[in-house]
GROMACS .gro file of C-alpha atoms in nm:
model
  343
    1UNK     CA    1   0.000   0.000   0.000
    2UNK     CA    2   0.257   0.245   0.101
    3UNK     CA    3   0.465   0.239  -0.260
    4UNK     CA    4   0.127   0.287  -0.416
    5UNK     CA    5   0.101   0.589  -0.251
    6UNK     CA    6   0.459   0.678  -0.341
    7UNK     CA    7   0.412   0.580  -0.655
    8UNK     CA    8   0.064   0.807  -0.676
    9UNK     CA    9   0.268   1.091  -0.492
   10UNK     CA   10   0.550   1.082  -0.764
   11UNK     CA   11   0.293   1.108  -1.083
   12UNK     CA   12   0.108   1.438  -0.875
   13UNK     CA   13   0.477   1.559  -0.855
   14UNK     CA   14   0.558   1.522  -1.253
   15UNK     CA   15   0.240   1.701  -1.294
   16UNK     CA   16   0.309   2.029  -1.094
   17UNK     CA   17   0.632   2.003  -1.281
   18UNK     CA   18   0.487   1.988  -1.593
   19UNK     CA   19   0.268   2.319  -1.480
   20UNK     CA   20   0.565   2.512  -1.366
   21UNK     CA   21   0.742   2.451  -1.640
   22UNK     CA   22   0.491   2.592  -1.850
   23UNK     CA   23   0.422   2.888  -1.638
   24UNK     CA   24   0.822   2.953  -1.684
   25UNK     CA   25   0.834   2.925  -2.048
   26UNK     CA   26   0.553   3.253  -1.974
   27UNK     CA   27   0.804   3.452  -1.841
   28UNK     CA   28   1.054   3.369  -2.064
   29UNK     CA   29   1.190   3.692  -2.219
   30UNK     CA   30   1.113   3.780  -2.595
   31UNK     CA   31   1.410   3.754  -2.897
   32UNK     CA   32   1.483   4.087  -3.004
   33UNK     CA   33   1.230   4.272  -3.219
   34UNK     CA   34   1.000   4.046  -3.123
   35UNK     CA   35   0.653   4.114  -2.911
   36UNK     CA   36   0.353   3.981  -2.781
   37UNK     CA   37   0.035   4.200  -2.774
   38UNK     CA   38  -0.128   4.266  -2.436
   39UNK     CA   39  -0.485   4.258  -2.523
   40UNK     CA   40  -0.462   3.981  -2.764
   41UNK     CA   41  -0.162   3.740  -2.654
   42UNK     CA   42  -0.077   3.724  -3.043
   43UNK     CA   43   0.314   3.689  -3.117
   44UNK     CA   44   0.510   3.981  -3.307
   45UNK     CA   45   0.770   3.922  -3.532
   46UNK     CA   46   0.938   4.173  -3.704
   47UNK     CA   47   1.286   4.031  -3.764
   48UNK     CA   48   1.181   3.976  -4.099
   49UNK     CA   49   1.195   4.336  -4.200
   50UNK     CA   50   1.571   4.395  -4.119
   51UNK     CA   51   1.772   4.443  -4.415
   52UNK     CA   52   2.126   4.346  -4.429
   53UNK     CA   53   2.381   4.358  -4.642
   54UNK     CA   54   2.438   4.079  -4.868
   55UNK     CA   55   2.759   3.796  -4.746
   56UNK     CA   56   3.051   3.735  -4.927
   57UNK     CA   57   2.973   3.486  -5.203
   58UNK     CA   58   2.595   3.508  -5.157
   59UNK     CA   59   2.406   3.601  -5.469
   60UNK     CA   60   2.275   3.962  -5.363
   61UNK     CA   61   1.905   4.025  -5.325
   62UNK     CA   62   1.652   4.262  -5.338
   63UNK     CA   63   1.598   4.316  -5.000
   64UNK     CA   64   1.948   4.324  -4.923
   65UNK     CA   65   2.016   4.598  -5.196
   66UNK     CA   66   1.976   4.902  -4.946
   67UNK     CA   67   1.769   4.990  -4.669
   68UNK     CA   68   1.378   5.143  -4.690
   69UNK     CA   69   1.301   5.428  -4.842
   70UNK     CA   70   1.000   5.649  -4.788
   71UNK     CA   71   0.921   5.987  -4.984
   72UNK     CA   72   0.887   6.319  -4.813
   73UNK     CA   73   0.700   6.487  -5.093
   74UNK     CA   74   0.678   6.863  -4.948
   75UNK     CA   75   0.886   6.811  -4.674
   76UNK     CA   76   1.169   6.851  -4.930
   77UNK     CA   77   1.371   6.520  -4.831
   78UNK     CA   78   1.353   6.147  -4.864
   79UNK     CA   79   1.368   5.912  -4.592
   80UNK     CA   80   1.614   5.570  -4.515
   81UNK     CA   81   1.476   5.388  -4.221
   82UNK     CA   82   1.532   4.994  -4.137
   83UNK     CA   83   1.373   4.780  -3.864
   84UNK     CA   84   1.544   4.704  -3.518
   85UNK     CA   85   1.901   4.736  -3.664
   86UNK     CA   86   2.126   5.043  -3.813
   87UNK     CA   87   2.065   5.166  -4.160
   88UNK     CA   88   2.245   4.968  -4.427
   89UNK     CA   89   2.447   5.273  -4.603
   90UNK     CA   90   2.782   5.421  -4.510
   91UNK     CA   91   2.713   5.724  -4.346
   92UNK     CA   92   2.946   6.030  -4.351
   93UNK     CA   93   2.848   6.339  -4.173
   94UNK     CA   94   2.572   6.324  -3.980
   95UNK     CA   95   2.499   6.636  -3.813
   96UNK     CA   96   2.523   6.674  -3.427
   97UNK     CA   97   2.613   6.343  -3.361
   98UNK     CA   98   2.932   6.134  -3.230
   99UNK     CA   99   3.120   5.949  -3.483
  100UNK     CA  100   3.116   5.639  -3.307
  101UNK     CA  101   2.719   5.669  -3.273
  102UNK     CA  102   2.690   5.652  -3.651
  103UNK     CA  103   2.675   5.312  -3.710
  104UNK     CA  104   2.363   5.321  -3.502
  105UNK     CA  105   2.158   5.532  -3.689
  106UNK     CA  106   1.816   5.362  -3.790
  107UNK     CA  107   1.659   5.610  -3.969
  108UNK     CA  108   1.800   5.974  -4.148
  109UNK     CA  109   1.746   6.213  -4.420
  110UNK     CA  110   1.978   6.429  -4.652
  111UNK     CA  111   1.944   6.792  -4.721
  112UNK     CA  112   2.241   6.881  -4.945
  113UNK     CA  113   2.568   6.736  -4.834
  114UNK     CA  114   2.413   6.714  -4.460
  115UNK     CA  115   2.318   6.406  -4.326
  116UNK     CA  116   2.075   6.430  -4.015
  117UNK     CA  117   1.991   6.123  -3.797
  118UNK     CA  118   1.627   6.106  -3.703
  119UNK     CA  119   1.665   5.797  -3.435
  120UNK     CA  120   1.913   5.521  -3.303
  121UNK     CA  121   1.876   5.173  -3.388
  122UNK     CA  122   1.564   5.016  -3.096
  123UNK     CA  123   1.497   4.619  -3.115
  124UNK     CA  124   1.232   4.662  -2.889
  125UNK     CA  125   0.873   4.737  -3.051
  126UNK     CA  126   0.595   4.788  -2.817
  127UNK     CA  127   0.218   4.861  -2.832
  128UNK     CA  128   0.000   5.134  -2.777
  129UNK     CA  129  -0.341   5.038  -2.668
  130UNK     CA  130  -0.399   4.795  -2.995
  131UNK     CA  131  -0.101   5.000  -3.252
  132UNK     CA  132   0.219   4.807  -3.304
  133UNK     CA  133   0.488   5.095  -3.293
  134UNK     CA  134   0.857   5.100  -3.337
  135UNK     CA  135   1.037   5.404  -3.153
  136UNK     CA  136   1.368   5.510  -3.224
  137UNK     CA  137   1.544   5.842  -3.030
  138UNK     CA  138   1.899   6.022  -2.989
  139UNK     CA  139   1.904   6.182  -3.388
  140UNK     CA  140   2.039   6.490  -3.424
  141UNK     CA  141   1.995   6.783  -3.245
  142UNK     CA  142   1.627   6.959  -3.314
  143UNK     CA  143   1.627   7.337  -3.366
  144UNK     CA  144   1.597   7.551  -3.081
  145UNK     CA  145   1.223   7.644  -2.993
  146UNK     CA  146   1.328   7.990  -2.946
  147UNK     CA  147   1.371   8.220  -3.182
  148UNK     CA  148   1.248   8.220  -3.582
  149UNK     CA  149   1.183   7.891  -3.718
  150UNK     CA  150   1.467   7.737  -3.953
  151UNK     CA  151   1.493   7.453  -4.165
  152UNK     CA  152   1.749   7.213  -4.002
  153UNK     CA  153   1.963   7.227  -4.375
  154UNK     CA  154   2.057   7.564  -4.391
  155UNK     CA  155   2.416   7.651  -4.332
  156UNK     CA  156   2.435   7.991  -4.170
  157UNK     CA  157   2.193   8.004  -3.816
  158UNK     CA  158   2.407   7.764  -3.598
  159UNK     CA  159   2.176   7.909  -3.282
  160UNK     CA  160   2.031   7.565  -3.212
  161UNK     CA  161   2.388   7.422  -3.097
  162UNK     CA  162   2.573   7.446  -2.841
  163UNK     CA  163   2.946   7.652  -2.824
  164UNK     CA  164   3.088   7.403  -2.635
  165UNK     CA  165   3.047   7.097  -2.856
  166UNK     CA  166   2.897   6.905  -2.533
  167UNK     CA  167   2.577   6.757  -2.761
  168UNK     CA  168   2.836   6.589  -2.977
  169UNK     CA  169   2.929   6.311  -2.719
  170UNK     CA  170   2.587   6.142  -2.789
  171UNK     CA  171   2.415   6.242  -2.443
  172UNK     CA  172   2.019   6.240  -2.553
  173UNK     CA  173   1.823   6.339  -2.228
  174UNK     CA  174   2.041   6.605  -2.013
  175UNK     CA  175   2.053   6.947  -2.033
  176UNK     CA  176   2.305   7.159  -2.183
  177UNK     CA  177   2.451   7.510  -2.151
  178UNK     CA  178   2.380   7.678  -2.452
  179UNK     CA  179   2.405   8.031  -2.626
  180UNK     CA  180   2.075   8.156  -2.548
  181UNK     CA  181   2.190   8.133  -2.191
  182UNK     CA  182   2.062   7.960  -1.920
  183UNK     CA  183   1.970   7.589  -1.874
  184UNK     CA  184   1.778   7.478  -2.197
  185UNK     CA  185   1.657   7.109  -2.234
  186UNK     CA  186   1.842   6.925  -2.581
  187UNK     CA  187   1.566   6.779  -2.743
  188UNK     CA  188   1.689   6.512  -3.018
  189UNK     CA  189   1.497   6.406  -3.322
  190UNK     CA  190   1.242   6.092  -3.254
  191UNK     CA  191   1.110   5.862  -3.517
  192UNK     CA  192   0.790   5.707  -3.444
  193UNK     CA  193   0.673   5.377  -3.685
  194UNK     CA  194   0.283   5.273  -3.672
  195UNK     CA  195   0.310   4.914  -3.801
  196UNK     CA  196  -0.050   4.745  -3.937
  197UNK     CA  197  -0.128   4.466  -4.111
  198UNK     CA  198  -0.107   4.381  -4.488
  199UNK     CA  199  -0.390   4.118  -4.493
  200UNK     CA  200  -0.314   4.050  -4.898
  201UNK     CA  201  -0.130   3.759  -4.939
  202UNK     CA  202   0.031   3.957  -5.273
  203UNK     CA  203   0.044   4.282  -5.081
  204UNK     CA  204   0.443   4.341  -5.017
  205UNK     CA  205   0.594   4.521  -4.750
  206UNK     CA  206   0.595   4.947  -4.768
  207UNK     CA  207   0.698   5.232  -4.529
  208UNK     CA  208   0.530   5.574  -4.582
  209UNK     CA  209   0.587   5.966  -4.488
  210UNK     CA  210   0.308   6.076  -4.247
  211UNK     CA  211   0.421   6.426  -4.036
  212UNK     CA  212   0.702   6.527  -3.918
  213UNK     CA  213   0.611   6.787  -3.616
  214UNK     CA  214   0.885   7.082  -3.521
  215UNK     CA  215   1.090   6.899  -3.744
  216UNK     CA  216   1.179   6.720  -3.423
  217UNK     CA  217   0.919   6.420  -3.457
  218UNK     CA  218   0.849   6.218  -3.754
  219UNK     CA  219   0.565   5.984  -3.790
  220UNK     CA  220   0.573   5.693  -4.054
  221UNK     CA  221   0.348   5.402  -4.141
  222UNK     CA  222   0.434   5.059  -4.237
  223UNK     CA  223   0.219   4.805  -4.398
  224UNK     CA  224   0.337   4.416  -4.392
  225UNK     CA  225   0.271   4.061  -4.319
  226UNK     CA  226   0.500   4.066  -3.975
  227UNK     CA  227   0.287   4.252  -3.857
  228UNK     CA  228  -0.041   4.077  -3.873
  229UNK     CA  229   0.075   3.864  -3.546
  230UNK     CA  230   0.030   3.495  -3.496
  231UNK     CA  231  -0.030   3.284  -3.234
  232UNK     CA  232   0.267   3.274  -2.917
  233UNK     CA  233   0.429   2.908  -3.019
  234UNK     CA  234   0.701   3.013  -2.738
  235UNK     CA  235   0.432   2.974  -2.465
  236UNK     CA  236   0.381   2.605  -2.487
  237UNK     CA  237   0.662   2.449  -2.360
  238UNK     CA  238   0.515   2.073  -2.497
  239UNK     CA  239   0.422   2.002  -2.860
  240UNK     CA  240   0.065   1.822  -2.906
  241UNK     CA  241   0.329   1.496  -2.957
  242UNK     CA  242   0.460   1.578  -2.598
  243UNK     CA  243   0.152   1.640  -2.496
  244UNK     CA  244  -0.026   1.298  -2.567
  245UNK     CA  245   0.304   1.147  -2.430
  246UNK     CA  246   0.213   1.282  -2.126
  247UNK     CA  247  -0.128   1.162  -2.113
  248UNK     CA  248  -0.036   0.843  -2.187
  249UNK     CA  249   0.222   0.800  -1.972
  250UNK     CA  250  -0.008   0.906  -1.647
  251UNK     CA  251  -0.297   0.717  -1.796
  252UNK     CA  252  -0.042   0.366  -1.792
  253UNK     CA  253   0.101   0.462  -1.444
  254UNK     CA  254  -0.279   0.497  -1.294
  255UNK     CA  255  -0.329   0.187  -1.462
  256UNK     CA  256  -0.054  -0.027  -1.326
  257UNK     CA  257  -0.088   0.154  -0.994
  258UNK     CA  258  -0.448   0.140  -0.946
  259UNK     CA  259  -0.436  -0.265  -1.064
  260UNK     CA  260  -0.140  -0.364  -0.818
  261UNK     CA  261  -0.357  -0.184  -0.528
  262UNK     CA  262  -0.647  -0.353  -0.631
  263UNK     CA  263  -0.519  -0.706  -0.674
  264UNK     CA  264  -0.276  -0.646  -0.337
  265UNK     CA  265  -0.614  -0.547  -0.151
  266UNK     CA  266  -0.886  -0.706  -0.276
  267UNK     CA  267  -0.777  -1.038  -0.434
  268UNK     CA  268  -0.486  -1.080  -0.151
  269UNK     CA  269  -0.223  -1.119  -0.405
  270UNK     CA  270   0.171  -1.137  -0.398
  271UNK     CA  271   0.431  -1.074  -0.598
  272UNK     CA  272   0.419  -1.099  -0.994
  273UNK     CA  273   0.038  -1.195  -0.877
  274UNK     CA  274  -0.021  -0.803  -0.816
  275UNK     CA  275   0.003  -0.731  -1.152
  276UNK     CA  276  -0.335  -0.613  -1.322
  277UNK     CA  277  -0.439  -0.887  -1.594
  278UNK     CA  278  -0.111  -1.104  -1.494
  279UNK     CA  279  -0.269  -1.419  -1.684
  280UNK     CA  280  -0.214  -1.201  -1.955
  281UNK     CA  281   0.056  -1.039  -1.975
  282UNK     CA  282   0.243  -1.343  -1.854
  283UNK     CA  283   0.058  -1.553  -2.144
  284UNK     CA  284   0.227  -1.258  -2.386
  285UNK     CA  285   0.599  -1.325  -2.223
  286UNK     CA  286   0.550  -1.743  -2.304
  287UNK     CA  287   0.432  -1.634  -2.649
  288UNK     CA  288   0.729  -1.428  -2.708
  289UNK     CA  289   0.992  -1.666  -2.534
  290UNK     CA  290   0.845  -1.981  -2.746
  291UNK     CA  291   0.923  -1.780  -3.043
  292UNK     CA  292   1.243  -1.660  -2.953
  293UNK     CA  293   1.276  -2.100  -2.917
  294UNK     CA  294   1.177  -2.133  -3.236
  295UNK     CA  295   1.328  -1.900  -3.390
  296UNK     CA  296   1.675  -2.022  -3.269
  297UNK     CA  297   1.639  -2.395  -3.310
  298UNK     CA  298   1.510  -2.286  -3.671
  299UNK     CA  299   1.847  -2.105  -3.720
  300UNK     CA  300   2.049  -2.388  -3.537
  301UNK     CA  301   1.954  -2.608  -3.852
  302UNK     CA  302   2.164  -2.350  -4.100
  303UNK     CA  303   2.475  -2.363  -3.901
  304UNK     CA  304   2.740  -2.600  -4.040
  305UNK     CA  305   2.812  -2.941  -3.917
  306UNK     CA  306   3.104  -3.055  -3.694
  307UNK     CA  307   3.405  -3.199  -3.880
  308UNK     CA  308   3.587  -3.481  -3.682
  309UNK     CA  309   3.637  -3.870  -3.686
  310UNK     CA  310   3.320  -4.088  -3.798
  311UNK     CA  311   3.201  -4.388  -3.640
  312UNK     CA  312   3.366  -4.736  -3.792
  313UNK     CA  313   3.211  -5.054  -3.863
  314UNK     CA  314   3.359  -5.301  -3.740
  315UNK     CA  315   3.189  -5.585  -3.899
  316UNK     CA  316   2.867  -5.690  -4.122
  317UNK     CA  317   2.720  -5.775  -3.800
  318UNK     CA  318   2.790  -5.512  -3.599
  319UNK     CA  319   2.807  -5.155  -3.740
  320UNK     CA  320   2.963  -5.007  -3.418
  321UNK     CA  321   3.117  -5.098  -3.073
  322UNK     CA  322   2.780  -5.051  -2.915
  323UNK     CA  323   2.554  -5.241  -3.173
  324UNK     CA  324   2.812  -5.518  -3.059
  325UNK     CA  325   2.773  -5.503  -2.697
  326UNK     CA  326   2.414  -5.527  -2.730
  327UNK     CA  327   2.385  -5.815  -2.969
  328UNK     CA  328   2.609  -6.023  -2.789
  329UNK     CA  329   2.334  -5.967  -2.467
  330UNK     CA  330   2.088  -6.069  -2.680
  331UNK     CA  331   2.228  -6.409  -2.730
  332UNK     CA  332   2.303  -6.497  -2.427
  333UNK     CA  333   1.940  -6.417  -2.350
  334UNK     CA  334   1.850  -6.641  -2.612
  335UNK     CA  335   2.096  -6.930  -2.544
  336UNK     CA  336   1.961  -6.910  -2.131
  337UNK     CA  337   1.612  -6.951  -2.217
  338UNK     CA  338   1.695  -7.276  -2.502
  339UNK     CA  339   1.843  -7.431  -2.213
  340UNK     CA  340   1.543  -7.368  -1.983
  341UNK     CA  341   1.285  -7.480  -2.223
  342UNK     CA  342   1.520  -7.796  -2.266
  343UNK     CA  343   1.510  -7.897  -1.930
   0.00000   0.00000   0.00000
């Protein structure tokens, strides 16, 4: 009785195994530019929309041709963005930004021979209320609220940065001592990226110019499959194979469990005897250990002959020593009973 309960005890403890396993995998953190929707647990992937540049030896693509491009129209500048990783072309003067920060930019435009980041690379898209959004900060420098607005290309009006160079070293959310005097907050330029789905199975993959406020903040939409969302794979720690494993392995434990307490305590039996359906599976062990006979004493007959010395006859009366010995008894036998019958 008591290693039925054991063995009882052990199956309950696989089973709260098996639930905090999966309650684990839960909190198991998400692959870069990757995300799971709050409201309806649907899995994010947007790894697909990285463009990189094509390997040594590999035949080059069309998505690894250059980054994405997106059209300004009145704004007066075109747009190179890419998803959760740096921009694919070789940047070489991007305004108010550190050299060493350059091969982070995600996203910039050009206005003459300027270059001006609008955001550093982000793996990390998140959601507002139900929009997918990608978020990149730290671009360039925006232009100073004070004062007449300017477009950030011109040349001249260099009132927006700072005399002392202290914006170049990358710093994004401090303050900094400019010329206007006084404490002004440096405000870098902010990409924002409203992802939705492209339901059309021909549809491809496109990035669009929506605003661009204070020419500080610029708003884009995307349209592709990645983002559409499927369901969280990652969350089930068990495939349905594993699963039904599972189940069958606690449905044959209850069964050999529940049979050995029933034959121990009901039908008083012992040993092999506590077995459920013992007549059984012991008549399946005969069955496969008469075959096994068979099959070996059916092999036995293939396997060649010994080679040695032969028995000898030794006579036409007597083919061996043996056949000898006994027909010699067998006339004495004869020869005592003639005599008896004589007398």
């Amino acid at each position: 009785m008591k290693s039925a309960l054991s063995s009882l005890l052990s199956l309950l403890v696989l089973l709260a195994c098996c639930v905090f396993r999966a309650t684990a995998a839960s909190d198991k953190p998400l692959k870069p530019c990757t995300v799971v929707s709050p409201t309806t647990e649907r899995f994010f992937d947007l790894s697909g929309l990285r463009r990189t540049l094509a390997k040594d030896g590999d035949r080059k693509k069309e998505a690894d041709e250059g980054s994405w491009h997106a059209k300004g129209y009145d704004y007066g500048a075109n747009f190179t963005i890419n998803f959760c990783g740096p921009v694919v072309e070789e940047l070489r003067d991007v305004q108010d930004l550190d050299e060493k920060l350059w091969r982070n930019v995600s996203a910039f435009y050009e206005r003459g021979d300027r270059q001006y980041a609008i955001g550093l690379e982000n793996s990390e898209p998140m959601f507002r209320g139900k929009k997918l959004i990608l978020n990149y900060t730290g671009g360039s420098l925006c232009p100073s609220p004070s004062g007449p607005k300017r477009a950030p290309h011109r040349d001249g009006d260099d009132k927006h940065r700072d005399g002392d160079d202290k914006h170049r070293d990358g710093d994004d959310g401090h303050k900094d001592k400019g010329k206007h005097g006084g404490d002004s907050p440096t405000r870098r330029k902010t990409t924002v990226i409203s992802l939705l789905c492209e339901s059309d199975p021909l549809g491809k993959s496109s990035i669009s110019f929506v605003a661009a406020v204070d020419d500080c903040t610029y708003f884009f939409e995307g349209r592709s499959r990645h983002a559409c969302g499927i369901v969280h794979a990652d969350a089930q720690t068990l495939s349905p194979g594993g699963v039904f494993g599972v189940i069958a392995f606690i449905a044959v434990g209850v069964y050999f469990v529940g049979g050995c307490v029933y034959q121990r305590t009901v039908m008083h039996q012992r040993g092999w005897r506590q077995l459920p359906n013992y007549a059984m599976w012991a008549g399946i062990w005969r069955f496969f250990a008469d075959m096994f006979i068979i099959l070996t004493s059916s092999c036995a007959r293939f396997m060649p002959s010994r080679r040695g010395y032969s028995r000898l006859t030794l006579g036409p009366d007597r083919d061996t020593r043996g056949r000898g010995r006994r027909d010699e008894s067998e006339n004495r036998l004869i020869d005592q009973l003639d005599e008896e019958w004589d007398d």
